[in-house]
mmCIF file of C-alpha atoms and ligand atoms in Angstrom:
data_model
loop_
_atom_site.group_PDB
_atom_site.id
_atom_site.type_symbol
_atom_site.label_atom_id
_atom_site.label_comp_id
_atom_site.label_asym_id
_atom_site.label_seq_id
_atom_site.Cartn_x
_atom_site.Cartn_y
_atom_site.Cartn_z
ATOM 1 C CA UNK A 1 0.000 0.000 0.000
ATOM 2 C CA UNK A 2 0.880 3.729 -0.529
ATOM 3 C CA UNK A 3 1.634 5.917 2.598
ATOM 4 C CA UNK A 4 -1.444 6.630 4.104
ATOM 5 C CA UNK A 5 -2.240 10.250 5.389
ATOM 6 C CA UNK A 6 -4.614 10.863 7.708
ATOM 7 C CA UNK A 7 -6.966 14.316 7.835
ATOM 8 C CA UNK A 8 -8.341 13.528 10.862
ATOM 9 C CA UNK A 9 -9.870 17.472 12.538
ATOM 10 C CA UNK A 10 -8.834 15.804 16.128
ATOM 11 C CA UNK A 11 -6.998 14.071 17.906
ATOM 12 C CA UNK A 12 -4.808 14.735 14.700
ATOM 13 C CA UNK A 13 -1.637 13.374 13.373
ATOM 14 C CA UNK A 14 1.452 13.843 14.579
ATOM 15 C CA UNK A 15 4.159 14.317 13.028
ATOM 16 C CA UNK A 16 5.911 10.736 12.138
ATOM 17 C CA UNK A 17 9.695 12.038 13.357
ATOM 18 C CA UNK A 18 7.902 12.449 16.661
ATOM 19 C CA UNK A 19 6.154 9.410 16.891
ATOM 20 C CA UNK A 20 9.526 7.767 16.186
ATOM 21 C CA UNK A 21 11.650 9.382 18.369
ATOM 22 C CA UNK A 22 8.366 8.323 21.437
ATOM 23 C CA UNK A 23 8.594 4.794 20.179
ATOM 24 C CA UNK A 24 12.394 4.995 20.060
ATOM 25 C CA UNK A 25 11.987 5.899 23.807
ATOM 26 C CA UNK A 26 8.998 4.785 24.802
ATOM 27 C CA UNK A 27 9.985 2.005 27.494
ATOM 28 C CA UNK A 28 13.357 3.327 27.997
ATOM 29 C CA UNK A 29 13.270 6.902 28.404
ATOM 30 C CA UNK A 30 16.436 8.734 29.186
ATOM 31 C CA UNK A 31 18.196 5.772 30.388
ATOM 32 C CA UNK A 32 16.018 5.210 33.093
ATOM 33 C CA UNK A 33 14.959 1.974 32.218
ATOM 34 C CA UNK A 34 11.627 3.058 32.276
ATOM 35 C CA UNK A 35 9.020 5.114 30.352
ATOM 36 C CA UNK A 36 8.481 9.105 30.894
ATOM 37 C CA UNK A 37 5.249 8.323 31.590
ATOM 38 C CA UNK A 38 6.262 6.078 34.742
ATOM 39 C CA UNK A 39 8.159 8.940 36.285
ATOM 40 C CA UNK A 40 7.261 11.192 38.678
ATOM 41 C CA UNK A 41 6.080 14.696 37.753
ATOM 42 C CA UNK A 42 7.848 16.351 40.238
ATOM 43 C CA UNK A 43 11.666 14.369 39.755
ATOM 44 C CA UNK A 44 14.366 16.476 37.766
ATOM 45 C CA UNK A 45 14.032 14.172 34.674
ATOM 46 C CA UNK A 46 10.564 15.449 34.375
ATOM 47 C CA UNK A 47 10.939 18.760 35.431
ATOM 48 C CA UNK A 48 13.591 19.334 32.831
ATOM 49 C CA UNK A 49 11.503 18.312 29.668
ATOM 50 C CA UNK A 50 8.397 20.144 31.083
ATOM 51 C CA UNK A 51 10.707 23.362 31.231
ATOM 52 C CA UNK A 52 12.496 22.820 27.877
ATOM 53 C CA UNK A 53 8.901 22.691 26.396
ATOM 54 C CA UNK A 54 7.610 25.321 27.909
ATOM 55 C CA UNK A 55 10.774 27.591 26.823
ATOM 56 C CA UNK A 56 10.496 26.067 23.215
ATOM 57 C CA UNK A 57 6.597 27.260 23.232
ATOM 58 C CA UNK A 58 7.871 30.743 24.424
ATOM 59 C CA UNK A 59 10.768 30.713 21.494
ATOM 60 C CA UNK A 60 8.473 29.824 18.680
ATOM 61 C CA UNK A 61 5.264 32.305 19.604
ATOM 62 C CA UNK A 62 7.927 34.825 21.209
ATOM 63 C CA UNK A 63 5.702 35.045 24.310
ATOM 64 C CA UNK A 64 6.509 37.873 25.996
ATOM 65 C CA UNK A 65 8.342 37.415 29.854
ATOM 66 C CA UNK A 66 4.789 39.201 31.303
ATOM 67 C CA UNK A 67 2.974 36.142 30.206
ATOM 68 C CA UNK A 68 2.465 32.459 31.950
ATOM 69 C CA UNK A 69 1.934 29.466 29.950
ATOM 70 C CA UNK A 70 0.084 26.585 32.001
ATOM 71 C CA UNK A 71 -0.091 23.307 30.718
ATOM 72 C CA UNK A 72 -3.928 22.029 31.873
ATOM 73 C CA UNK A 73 -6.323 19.220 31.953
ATOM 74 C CA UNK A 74 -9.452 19.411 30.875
ATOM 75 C CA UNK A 75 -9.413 20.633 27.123
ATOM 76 C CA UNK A 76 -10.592 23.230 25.178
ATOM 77 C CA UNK A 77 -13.768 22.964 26.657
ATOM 78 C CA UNK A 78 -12.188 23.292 30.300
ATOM 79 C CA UNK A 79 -10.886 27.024 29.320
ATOM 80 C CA UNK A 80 -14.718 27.697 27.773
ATOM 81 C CA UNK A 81 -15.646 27.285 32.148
ATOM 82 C CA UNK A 82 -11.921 28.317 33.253
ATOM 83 C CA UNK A 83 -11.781 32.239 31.648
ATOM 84 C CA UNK A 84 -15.118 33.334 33.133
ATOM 85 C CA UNK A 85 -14.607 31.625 36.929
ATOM 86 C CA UNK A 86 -10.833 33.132 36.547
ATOM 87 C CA UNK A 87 -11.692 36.638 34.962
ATOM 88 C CA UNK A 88 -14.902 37.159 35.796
ATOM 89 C CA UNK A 89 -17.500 38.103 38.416
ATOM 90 C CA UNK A 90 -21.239 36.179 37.801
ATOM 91 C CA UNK A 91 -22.714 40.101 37.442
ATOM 92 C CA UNK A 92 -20.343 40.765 34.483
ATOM 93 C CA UNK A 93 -20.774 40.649 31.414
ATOM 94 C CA UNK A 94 -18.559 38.754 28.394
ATOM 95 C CA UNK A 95 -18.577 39.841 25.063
ATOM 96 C CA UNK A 96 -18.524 36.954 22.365
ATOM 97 C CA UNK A 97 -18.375 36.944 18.662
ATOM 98 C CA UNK A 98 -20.183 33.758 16.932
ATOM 99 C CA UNK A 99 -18.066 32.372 13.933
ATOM 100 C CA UNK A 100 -19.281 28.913 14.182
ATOM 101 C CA UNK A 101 -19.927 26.045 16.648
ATOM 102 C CA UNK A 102 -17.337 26.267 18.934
ATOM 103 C CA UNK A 103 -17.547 30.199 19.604
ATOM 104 C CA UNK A 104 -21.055 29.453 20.134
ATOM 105 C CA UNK A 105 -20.432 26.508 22.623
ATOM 106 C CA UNK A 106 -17.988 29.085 24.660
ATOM 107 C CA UNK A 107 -21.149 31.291 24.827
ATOM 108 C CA UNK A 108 -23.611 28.502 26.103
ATOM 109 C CA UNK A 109 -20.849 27.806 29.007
ATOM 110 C CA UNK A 110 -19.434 31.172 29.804
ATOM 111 C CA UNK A 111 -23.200 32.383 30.375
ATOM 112 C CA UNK A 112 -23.363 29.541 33.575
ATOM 113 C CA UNK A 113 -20.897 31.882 34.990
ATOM 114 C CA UNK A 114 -21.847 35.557 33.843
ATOM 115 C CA UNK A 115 -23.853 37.687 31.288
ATOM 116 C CA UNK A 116 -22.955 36.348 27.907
ATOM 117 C CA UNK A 117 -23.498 38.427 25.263
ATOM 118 C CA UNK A 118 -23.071 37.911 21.541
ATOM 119 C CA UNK A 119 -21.964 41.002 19.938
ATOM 120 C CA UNK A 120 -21.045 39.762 16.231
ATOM 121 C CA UNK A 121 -21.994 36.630 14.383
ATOM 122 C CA UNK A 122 -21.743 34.264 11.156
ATOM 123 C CA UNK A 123 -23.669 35.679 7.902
ATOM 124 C CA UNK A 124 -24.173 34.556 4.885
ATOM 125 C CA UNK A 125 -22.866 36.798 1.907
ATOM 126 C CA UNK A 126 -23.651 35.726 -1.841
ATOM 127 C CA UNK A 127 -24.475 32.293 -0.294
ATOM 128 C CA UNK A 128 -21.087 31.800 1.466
ATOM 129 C CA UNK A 129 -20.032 31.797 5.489
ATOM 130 C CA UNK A 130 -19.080 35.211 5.865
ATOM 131 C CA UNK A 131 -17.611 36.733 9.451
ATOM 132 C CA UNK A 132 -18.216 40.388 9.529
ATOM 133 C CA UNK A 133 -15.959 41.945 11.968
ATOM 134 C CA UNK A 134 -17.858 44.303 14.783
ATOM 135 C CA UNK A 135 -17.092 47.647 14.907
ATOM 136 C CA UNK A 136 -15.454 49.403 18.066
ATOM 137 C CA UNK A 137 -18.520 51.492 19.023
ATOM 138 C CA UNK A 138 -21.067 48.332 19.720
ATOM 139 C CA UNK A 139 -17.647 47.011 22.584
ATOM 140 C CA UNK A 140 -18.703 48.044 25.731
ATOM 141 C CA UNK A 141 -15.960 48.865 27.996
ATOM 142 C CA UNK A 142 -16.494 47.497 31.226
ATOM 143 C CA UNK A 143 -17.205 43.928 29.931
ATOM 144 C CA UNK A 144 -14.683 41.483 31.686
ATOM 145 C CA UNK A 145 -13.691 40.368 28.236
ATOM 146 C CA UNK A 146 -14.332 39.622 24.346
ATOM 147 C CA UNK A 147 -13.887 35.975 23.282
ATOM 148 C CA UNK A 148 -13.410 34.661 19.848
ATOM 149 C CA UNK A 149 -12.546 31.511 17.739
ATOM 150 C CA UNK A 150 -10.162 32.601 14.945
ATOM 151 C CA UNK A 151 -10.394 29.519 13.753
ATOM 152 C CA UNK A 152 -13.561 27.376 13.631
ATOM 153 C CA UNK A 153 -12.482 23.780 13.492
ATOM 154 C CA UNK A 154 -15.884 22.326 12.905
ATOM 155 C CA UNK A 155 -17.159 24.694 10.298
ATOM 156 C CA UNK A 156 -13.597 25.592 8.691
ATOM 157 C CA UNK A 157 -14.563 29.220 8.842
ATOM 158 C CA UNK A 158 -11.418 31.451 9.547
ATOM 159 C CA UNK A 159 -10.176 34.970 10.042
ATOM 160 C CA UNK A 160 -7.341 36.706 9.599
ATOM 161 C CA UNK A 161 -8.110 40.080 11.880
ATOM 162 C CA UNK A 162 -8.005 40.821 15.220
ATOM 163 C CA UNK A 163 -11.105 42.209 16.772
ATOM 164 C CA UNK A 164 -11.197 45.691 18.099
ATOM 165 C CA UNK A 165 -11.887 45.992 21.865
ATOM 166 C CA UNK A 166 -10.680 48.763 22.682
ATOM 167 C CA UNK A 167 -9.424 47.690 26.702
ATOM 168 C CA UNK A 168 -11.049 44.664 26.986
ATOM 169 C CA UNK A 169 -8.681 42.016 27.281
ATOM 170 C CA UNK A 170 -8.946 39.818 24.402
ATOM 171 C CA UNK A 171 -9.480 35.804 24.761
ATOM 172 C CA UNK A 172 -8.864 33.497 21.798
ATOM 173 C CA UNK A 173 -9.634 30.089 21.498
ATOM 174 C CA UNK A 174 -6.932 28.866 19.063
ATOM 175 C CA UNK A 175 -7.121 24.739 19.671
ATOM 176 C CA UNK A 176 -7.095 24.150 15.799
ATOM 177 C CA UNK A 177 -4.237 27.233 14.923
ATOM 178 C CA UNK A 178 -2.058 27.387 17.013
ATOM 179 C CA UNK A 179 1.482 27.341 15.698
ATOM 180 C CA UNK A 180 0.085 27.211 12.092
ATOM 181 C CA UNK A 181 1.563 31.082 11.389
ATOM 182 C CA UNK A 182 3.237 34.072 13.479
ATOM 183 C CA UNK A 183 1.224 35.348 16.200
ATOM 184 C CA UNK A 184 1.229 38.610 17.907
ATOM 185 C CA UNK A 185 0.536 37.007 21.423
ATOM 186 C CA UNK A 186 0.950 40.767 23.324
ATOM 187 C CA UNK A 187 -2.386 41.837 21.636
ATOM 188 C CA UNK A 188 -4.181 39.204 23.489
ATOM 189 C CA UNK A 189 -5.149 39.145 27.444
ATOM 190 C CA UNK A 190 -5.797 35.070 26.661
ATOM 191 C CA UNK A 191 -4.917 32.351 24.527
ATOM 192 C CA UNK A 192 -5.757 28.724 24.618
ATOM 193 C CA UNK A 193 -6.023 25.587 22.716
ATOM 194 C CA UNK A 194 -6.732 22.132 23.302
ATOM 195 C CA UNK A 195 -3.379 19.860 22.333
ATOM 196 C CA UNK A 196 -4.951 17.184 20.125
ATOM 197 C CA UNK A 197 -5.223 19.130 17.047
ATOM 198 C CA UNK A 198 -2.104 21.431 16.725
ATOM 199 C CA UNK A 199 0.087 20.684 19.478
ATOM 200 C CA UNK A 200 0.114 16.409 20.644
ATOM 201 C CA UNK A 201 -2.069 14.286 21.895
ATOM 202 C CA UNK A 202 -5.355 15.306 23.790
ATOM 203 C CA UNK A 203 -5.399 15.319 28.016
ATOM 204 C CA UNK A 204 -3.381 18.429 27.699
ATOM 205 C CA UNK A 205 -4.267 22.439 26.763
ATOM 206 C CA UNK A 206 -2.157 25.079 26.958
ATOM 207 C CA UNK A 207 -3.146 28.467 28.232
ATOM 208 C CA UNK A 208 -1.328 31.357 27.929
ATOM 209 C CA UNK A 209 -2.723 34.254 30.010
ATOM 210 C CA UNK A 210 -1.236 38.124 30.863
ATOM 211 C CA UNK A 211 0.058 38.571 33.769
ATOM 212 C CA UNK A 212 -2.444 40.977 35.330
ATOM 213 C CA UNK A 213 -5.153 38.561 34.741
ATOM 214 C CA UNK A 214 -4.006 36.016 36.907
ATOM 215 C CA UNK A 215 -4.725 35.557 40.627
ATOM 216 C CA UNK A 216 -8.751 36.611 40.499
ATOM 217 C CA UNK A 217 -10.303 33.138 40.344
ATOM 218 C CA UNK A 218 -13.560 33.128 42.060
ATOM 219 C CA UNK A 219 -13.829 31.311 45.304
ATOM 220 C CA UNK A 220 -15.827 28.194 44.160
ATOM 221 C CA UNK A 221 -13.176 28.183 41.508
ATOM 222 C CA UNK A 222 -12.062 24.515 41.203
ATOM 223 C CA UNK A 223 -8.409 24.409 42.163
ATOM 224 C CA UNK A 224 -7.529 22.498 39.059
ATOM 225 C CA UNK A 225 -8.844 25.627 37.188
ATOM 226 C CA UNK A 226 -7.229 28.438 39.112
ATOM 227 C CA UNK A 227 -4.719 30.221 36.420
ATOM 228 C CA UNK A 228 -2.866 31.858 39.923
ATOM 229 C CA UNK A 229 -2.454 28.417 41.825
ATOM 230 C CA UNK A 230 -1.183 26.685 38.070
ATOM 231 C CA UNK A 231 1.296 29.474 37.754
ATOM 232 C CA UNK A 232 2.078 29.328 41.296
ATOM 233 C CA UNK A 233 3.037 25.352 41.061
ATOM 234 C CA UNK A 234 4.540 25.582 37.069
ATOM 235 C CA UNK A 235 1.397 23.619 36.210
ATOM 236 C CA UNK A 236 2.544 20.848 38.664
ATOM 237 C CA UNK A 237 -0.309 21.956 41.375
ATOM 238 C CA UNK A 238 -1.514 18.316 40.566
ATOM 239 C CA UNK A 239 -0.494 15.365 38.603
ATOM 240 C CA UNK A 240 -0.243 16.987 34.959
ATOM 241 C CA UNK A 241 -1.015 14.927 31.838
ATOM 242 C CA UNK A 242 2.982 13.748 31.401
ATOM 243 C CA UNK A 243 2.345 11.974 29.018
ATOM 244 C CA UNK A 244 0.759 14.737 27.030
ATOM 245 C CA UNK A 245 3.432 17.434 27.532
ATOM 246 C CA UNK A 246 6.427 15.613 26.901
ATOM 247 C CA UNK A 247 4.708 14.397 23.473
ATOM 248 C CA UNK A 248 4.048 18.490 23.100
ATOM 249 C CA UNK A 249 7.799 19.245 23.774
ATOM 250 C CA UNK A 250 9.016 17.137 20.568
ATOM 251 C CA UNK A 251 6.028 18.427 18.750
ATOM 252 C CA UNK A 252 7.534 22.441 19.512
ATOM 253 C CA UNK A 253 11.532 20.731 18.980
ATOM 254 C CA UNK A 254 9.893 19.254 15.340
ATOM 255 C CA UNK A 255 8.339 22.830 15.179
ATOM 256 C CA UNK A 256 12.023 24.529 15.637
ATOM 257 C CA UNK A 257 13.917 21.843 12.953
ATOM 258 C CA UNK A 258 10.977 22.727 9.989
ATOM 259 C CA UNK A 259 12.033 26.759 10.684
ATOM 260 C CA UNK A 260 8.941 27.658 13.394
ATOM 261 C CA UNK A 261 5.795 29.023 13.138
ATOM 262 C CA UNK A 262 7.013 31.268 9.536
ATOM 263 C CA UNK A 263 8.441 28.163 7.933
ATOM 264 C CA UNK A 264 4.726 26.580 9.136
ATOM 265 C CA UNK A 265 2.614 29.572 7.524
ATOM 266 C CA UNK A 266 3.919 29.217 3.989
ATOM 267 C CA UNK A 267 3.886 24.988 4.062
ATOM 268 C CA UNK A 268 0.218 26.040 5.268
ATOM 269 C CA UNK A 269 -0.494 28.355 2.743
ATOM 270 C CA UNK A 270 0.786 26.445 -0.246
ATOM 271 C CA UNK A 271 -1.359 23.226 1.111
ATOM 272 C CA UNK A 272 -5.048 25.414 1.634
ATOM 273 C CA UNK A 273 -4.268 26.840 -2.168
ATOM 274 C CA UNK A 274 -3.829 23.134 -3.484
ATOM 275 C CA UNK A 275 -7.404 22.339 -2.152
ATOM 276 C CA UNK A 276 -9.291 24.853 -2.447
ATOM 277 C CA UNK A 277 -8.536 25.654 -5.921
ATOM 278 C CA UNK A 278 -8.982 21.938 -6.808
ATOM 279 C CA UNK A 279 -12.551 22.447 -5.175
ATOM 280 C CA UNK A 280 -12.666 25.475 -6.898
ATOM 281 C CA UNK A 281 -11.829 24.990 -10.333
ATOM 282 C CA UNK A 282 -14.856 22.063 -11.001
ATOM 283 C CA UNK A 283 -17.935 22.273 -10.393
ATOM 284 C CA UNK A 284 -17.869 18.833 -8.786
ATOM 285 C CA UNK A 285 -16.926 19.912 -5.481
ATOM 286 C CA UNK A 286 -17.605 23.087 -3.906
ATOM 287 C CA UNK A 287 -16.979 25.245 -0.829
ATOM 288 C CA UNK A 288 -19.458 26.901 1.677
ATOM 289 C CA UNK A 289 -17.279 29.531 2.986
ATOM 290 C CA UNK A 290 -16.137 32.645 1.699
ATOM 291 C CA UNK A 291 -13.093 33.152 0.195
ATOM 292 C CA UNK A 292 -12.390 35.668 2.859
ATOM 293 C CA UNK A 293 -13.229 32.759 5.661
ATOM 294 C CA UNK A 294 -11.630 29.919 4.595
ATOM 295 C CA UNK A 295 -9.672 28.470 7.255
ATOM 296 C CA UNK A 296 -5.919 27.056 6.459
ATOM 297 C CA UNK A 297 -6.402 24.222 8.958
ATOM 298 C CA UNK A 298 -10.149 22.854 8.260
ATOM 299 C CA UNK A 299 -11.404 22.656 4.663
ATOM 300 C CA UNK A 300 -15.551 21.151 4.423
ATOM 301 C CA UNK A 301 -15.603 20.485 0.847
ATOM 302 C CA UNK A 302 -19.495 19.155 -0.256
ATOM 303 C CA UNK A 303 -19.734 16.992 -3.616
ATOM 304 C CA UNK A 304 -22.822 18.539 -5.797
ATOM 305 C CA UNK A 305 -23.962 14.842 -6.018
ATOM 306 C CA UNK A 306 -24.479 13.564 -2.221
ATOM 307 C CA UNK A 307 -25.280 10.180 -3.543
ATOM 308 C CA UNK A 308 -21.901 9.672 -4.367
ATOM 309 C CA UNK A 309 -20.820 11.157 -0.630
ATOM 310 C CA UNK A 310 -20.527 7.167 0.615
ATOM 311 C CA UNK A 311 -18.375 5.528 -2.271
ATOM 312 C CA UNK A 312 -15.992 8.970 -2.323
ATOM 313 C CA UNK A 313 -15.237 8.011 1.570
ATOM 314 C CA UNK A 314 -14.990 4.304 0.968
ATOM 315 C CA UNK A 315 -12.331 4.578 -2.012
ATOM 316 C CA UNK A 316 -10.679 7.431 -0.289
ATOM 317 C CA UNK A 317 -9.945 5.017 2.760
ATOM 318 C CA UNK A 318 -9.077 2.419 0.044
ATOM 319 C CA UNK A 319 -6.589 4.784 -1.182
ATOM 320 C CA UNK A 320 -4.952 5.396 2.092
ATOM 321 C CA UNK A 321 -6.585 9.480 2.434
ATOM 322 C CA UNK A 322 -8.235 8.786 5.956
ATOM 323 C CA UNK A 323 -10.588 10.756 8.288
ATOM 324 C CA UNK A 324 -12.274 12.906 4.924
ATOM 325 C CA UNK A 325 -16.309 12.876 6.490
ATOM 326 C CA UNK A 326 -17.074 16.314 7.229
ATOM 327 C CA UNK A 327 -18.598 16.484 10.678
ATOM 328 C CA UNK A 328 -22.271 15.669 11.264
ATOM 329 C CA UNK A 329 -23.237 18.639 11.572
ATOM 330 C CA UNK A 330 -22.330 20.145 8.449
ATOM 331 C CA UNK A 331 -22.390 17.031 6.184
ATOM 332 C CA UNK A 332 -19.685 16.663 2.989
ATOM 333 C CA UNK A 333 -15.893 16.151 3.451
ATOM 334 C CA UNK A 334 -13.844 17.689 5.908
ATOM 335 C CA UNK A 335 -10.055 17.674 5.455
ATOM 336 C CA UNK A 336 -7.914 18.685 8.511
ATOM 337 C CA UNK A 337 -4.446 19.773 7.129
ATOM 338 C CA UNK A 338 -2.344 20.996 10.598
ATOM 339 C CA UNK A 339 1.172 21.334 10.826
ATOM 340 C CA UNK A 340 1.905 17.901 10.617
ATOM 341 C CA UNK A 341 0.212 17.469 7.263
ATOM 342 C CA UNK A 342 2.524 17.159 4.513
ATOM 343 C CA UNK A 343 2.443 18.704 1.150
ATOM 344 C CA UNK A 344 2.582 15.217 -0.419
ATOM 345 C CA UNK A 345 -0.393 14.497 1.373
ATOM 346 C CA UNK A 346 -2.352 17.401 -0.110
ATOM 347 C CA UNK A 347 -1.280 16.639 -3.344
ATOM 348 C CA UNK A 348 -2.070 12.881 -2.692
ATOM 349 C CA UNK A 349 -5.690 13.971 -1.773
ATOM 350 C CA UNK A 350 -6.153 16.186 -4.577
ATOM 351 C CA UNK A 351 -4.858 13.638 -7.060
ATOM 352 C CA UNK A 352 -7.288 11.601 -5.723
ATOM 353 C CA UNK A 353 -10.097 13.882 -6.195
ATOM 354 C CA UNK A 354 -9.170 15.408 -9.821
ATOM 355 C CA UNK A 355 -9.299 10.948 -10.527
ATOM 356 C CA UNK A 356 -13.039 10.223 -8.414
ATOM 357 C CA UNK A 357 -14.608 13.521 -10.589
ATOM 358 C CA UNK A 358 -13.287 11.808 -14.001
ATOM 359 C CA UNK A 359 -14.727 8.529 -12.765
ATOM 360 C CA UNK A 360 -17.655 9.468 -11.167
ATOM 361 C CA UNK A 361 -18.408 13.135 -12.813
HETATM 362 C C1 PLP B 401 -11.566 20.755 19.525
HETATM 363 C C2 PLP B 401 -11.907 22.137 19.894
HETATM 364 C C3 PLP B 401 -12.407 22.467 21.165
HETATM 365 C C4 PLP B 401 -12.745 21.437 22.228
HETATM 366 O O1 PLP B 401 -11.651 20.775 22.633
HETATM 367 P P1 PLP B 401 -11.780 19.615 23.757
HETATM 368 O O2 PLP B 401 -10.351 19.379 24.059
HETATM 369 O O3 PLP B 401 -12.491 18.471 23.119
HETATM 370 O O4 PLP B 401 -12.530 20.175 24.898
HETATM 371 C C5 PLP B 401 -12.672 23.798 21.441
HETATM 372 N N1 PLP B 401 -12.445 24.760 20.514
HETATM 373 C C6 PLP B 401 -11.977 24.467 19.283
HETATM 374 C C7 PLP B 401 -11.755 25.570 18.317
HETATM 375 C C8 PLP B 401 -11.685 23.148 18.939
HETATM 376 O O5 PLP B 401 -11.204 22.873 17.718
#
């Protein structure tokens, strides 16, 4: 069989030097004669990894020194609870804009825990997903914050500006971009991101969060949760995922051999520009997203004949291109093309598709 490449939207792939170098390791880890997930969090061995990643995080996204990074439990989904009960009172309000289903899942949670209020949300515009970006004068000031999703994992809608808030810290939910291009992390008060699309294996998200925003948890806070005890303890205020982070820290060493996040951004761009313009250019397949929305990470992709939706997954797998059904919620394909993605695999995938049209079309 051909190499098989898998567009799984999460847990991802990984890149296969990693996964090597783990199984290379994985029962003998340092000379210890045992495996770095047999090891105790808190022993120098461990402690020396979990630093070097954390450092190699800070090198690639150039985190500025007034910043923490935490490595969590508890997901994406565990920030959509953790920013309110750490930045928020319950009589405040949080402004959110809606650019698909995972912005709007922060909104459903956040409002357990204050006001939520959606300020800006998904359109349509000449038939497409379109995000239009709120203006300054509808951001009112003394809102605890203003989250967004720059890029929507689910619905592979994407954008390239930064909202306007004027002083209200900014909180991103970045699970499925991190590390995909340069980021400008001072403009932010929050960033997060699940691990399992972008960053490792799931069990593990990584928060980074300004200074002057940590230390306000509410009482009924849970401990695990509280951004001031995690940077207190280095993340180590209980038994982190190990596992997890030591799989991130040869993820971010990978990320440093391919050139860092700028290296990442044009392998990205040149692999979204391969699909969509082979969805593009027939009138086979077609996109539901504007051109100014289209996520580099996430690309639905709907065949005008759903019939054939069934044999194009079936002879896709056959052909070694895994993972291609779109989510359930928004029917069609879905290819997930992180960092780990190769261009061969893009071009594998579009090869295949240019070859099911002149079949099938
Ligand atoms: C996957 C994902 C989440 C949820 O992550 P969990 O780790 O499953 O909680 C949240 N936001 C975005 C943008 C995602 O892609």
């Amino acid at each position: 069989m051909n190499e098989v490449f898998n567009f799984s939207a999460g847990p991802a792939m990984l890149p296969k030097e990693v996964m090597q170098k783990a199984q290379g390791e994985f029962t003998n880890w340092r000379d210890l004669q045992c495996s770095v997930m047999e090891v105790s969090h808190r022993g120098k061995d461990f402690i020396e990894i979990a630093a070097k990643a954390e450092q190699d995080l800070r090198d690639l996204l150039s985190i500025p020194s007034n910043y923490h990074v935490l490595f969590t439990h508890g997901g994406g989904r565990g920030q959509f609870a953790a920013v309110p009960l750490n930045i928020s009172k319950s009589e405040d309000t949080s402004l959110h804009l809606v650019s698909g289903s995972w912005s709007k899942g922060a909104v459903a949670e956040a409002n357990k825990y204050n006001n939520a209020v959606v300020i800006g949300e998904v359109t349509d515009k000449e038939g497409m997903h379109f995000v239009p970006q709120p203006s300054l004068a509808n951001i009112d000031q003394s809102a605890a914050y203003y989250h967004f999703c720059p890029n929507e994992t689910v619905d592979g809608i994407a954008f390239d500006w930064l909202p306007e808030s004027g002083d209200v810290p900014l909180v991103s939910d970045m699970s499925s971009t991190i590390l995909s291009q340069p980021l400008d992390v001072a403009k932010h008060g929050i960033i997060y991101a699940g691990a399992q699309k972008n960053i490792g294996p799931s069990g593990l998200s990584v928060v980074i969060v300004r200074e002057d925003l940590v230390g306000y948890a509410r009482k009924e806070t849970p401990s695990i949760f509280d951004y001031g005890l995690a940077a207190k303890a280095d993340s180590m205020y209980n038994t982190p995922p190990t596992f997890s982070w030591y799989l991130a820290g040869l993820v971010f060493e990978w990320l440093k051999d391919m050139g860092g996040v700028d290296a990442m951004a044009k392998r990205n761009a040149e692999k979204a520009s391969l699909l969509y313009s082979a969805i593009d250019s027939s009138d086979f397949y077609s996109s539901k997203v504007h051109p100014h929305n289209r996520s580099k990470m996430n690309v639905p992709f709907h065949l005008a004949n759903t019939d054939l939706n069934e044999l194009f997954l079936k002879q896709s797998q056959e052909a070694g291109l895994l993972a291609l059904k779109g989510h359930r919620s928004v029917g069609g394909m879905r290819a997930s093309i992180y960092n780990a993605m190769s261009v061969e695999g893009v071009l594998a995938l579009v090869e295949f598709m240019r070859e099911f049209e002149r079949v099938n079309g």
